[in-house]
CSV table of C-alpha atoms in Angstrom, one decimal:
chain,number,residue,atom,x,y,z
T,1,MET,CA,-19.6,11.3,-11.1
T,2,ASN,CA,-16.4,12.5,-12.5
T,3,GLU,CA,-14.6,15.5,-10.6
T,4,THR,CA,-11.2,16.6,-10.9
T,5,TYR,CA,-9.4,18.5,-8.0
T,6,LYS,CA,-5.7,20.2,-8.2
T,7,ILE,CA,-3.8,20.1,-4.7
T,8,GLU,CA,-0.2,21.6,-4.1
T,9,LEU,CA,2.5,19.2,-3.0
T,10,HIS,CA,5.0,20.1,-0.2
T,11,ASN,CA,8.3,18.9,0.3
T,12,GLY,CA,8.6,20.7,3.7
T,13,ARG,CA,10.6,23.3,2.7
T,14,LYS,CA,8.5,24.9,-0.2
T,15,ILE,CA,5.2,24.0,-2.8
T,16,CYS,CA,7.5,21.9,-5.1
T,17,GLY,CA,4.8,20.7,-7.6
T,18,GLU,CA,0.9,19.9,-7.9
T,19,ILE,CA,-0.8,16.7,-7.7
T,20,GLU,CA,-4.5,16.2,-9.8
T,21,LEU,CA,-6.7,14.0,-8.4
T,22,SER,CA,-9.7,12.7,-10.8
T,23,LEU,CA,-12.9,10.8,-8.8
T,24,ASN,CA,-14.5,8.7,-10.7
T,25,LEU,CA,-17.8,6.5,-8.7
T,26,GLU,CA,-18.8,3.7,-10.2
T,27,LYS,CA,-21.7,1.6,-8.7
T,28,SER,CA,-20.5,1.3,-4.9
T,29,LEU,CA,-16.6,1.6,-6.0
T,30,MET,CA,-15.0,5.0,-5.6
T,31,LYS,CA,-12.0,5.5,-7.4
T,32,ILE,CA,-8.9,8.4,-7.9
T,33,LYS,CA,-6.6,8.4,-10.6
T,34,TYR,CA,-3.8,10.8,-10.0
T,35,SER,CA,-1.0,12.5,-11.9
T,36,ASP,CA,1.4,14.9,-10.8
T,37,THR,CA,4.1,17.3,-11.8
T,38,GLU,CA,7.1,15.0,-11.4
T,39,GLY,CA,5.4,12.4,-14.0
T,40,ARG,CA,3.7,9.8,-11.2
T,41,LYS,CA,0.8,8.6,-12.1
T,42,GLY,CA,-1.5,5.7,-10.8
T,43,GLU,CA,-4.9,4.8,-9.1
T,44,PHE,CA,-5.9,4.2,-5.8
T,45,SER,CA,-9.8,2.9,-5.3
T,46,GLY,CA,-12.0,2.0,-2.3
T,47,HIS,CA,-15.6,2.7,-0.8
T,48,ASN,CA,-15.1,6.4,0.6
T,49,PHE,CA,-13.0,9.0,-1.0
T,50,PHE,CA,-11.6,10.2,2.2
T,51,TYR,CA,-9.9,6.6,2.9
T,52,ILE,CA,-8.5,6.5,-0.5
T,53,LEU,CA,-7.0,10.4,-0.4
T,54,ALA,CA,-5.7,8.9,3.2
T,55,ASP,CA,-3.9,6.0,0.8
T,56,ILE,CA,-2.6,8.5,-1.3
T,57,ARG,CA,-1.6,11.0,1.3
T,58,LYS,CA,0.4,8.0,3.1
T,59,PHE,CA,2.1,7.1,-0.7
T,60,TYR,CA,3.4,10.9,-0.8
T,61,ASN,CA,4.4,11.1,2.7
T,62,ASN,CA,6.4,8.2,2.2
T,63,ILE,CA,8.8,9.9,-0.8
T,64,GLY,CA,8.5,13.3,1.5
T,65,TYR,CA,5.8,14.9,0.6
T,66,LYS,CA,2.6,16.5,2.1
T,67,LEU,CA,-1.2,17.0,0.0
T,68,LEU,CA,-2.0,20.7,0.8
T,69,CYS,CA,-5.8,20.1,1.1
T,70,LYS,CA,-8.2,19.9,4.1
T,71,GLY,CA,-8.5,16.2,4.2
T,72,SER,CA,-4.4,16.5,5.4
T,73,LEU,CA,-5.7,18.7,8.6
T,74,SER,CA,-5.3,17.1,11.7
T,75,ASN,CA,-8.5,18.1,13.0
T,76,VAL,CA,-10.5,17.1,9.7
T,77,PHE,CA,-12.4,13.5,10.3
T,78,THR,CA,-14.8,11.7,8.1
T,79,GLY,CA,-18.1,10.1,9.4
T,80,GLY,CA,-21.9,10.7,9.8
T,81,LEU,CA,-24.3,12.0,7.3
T,82,ALA,CA,-21.8,14.4,5.4
T,83,ALA,CA,-19.8,11.3,4.8
T,84,GLU,CA,-22.6,9.1,3.7
T,85,SER,CA,-24.3,11.1,1.8
T,86,SER,CA,-20.6,12.5,-0.5
T,87,PHE,CA,-19.2,9.1,-0.5
T,88,GLY,CA,-16.4,10.6,2.0
T,89,GLU,CA,-15.4,13.6,0.0
T,90,LEU,CA,-17.1,15.9,2.7
T,91,ALA,CA,-16.1,15.6,6.3
T,92,TYR,CA,-16.2,17.7,9.3
T,93,GLN,CA,-13.5,20.1,10.4
T,94,ILE,CA,-13.6,20.2,14.1
T,95,ASP,CA,-12.7,23.3,16.5
T,96,GLU,CA,-10.6,21.8,18.8
T,97,LYS,CA,-11.3,24.4,21.8
T,98,THR,CA,-15.4,24.7,21.4
T,99,GLY,CA,-16.5,21.4,19.8
T,100,SER,CA,-18.2,23.2,16.9
T,101,LYS,CA,-18.2,21.2,13.8
T,102,ALA,CA,-17.9,23.0,10.2
T,103,VAL,CA,-18.4,20.7,6.8
T,104,VAL,CA,-15.8,20.7,4.4
T,105,ASN,CA,-14.9,19.3,1.1
T,106,VAL,CA,-11.6,17.0,1.8
T,107,PHE,CA,-10.3,18.0,-2.0
T,108,ASP,CA,-10.4,21.9,-0.8
T,109,LYS,CA,-6.9,23.8,-1.1
T,110,ILE,CA,-5.2,25.0,2.2
T,111,SER,CA,-3.1,28.2,2.5
T,112,GLN,CA,0.2,27.9,3.5
T,113,ASP,CA,-0.3,28.9,7.0
T,114,GLU,CA,-1.8,25.5,7.8
T,115,ILE,CA,0.6,23.4,7.2
T,116,ASN,CA,1.8,22.9,10.2
T,117,ASN,CA,-1.7,21.7,11.0
T,118,ILE,CA,-1.3,18.8,8.7
T,119,ASP,CA,-0.7,15.3,10.0
T,120,SER,CA,-0.3,11.8,9.4
T,121,PHE,CA,-3.3,9.8,8.9
T,122,GLU,CA,-2.5,7.9,11.8
T,123,MET,CA,-2.3,10.8,14.0
T,124,GLN,CA,-5.3,12.2,12.5
T,125,LYS,CA,-7.2,9.4,13.6
T,126,GLU,CA,-5.7,10.0,16.8
T,127,LYS,CA,-6.8,13.1,17.3
T,128,ARG,CA,-10.4,12.1,16.4
T,129,ARG,CA,-10.3,9.8,19.3
T,130,SER,CA,-9.2,12.3,21.8
T,131,VAL,CA,-11.8,15.1,20.5
T,132,ILE,CA,-14.7,12.6,20.8
T,133,LYS,CA,-13.4,11.7,24.0
T,134,LYS,CA,-13.1,15.6,25.4
T,135,PHE,CA,-16.5,16.7,24.0
T,136,ALA,CA,-18.2,13.0,25.1
T,137,SER,CA,-17.6,13.9,28.4
T,138,ARG,CA,-19.6,17.0,28.6
């Protein structure tokens, strides 16, 4: 498996560049190599693409950038069969009002209208707990 995605970078005011992510699966180890339009390059690895993307997001958040992709949205969570069968490339996007789920690719682009729905990975985990608790009681 070798896939490449290009994702826009946002600095809080405007789109200010792009990051290219190259996914690689070697046995049970996943790797994402990244390079951006400002010359930063590197690689993160792990056992689930969603969590590797979270590490890349943390790195970019620390230097003032958000990645404009589905995996950055506060209501997108990995888990279940979708994550297992795709090594974390697919996740569930939860409608917070109805609890309905849609399967999305965490690397798919989002529109600028969705920027306000981007959250840190820690807040994303908290939102997941909250949604599970809300709909588990039904």
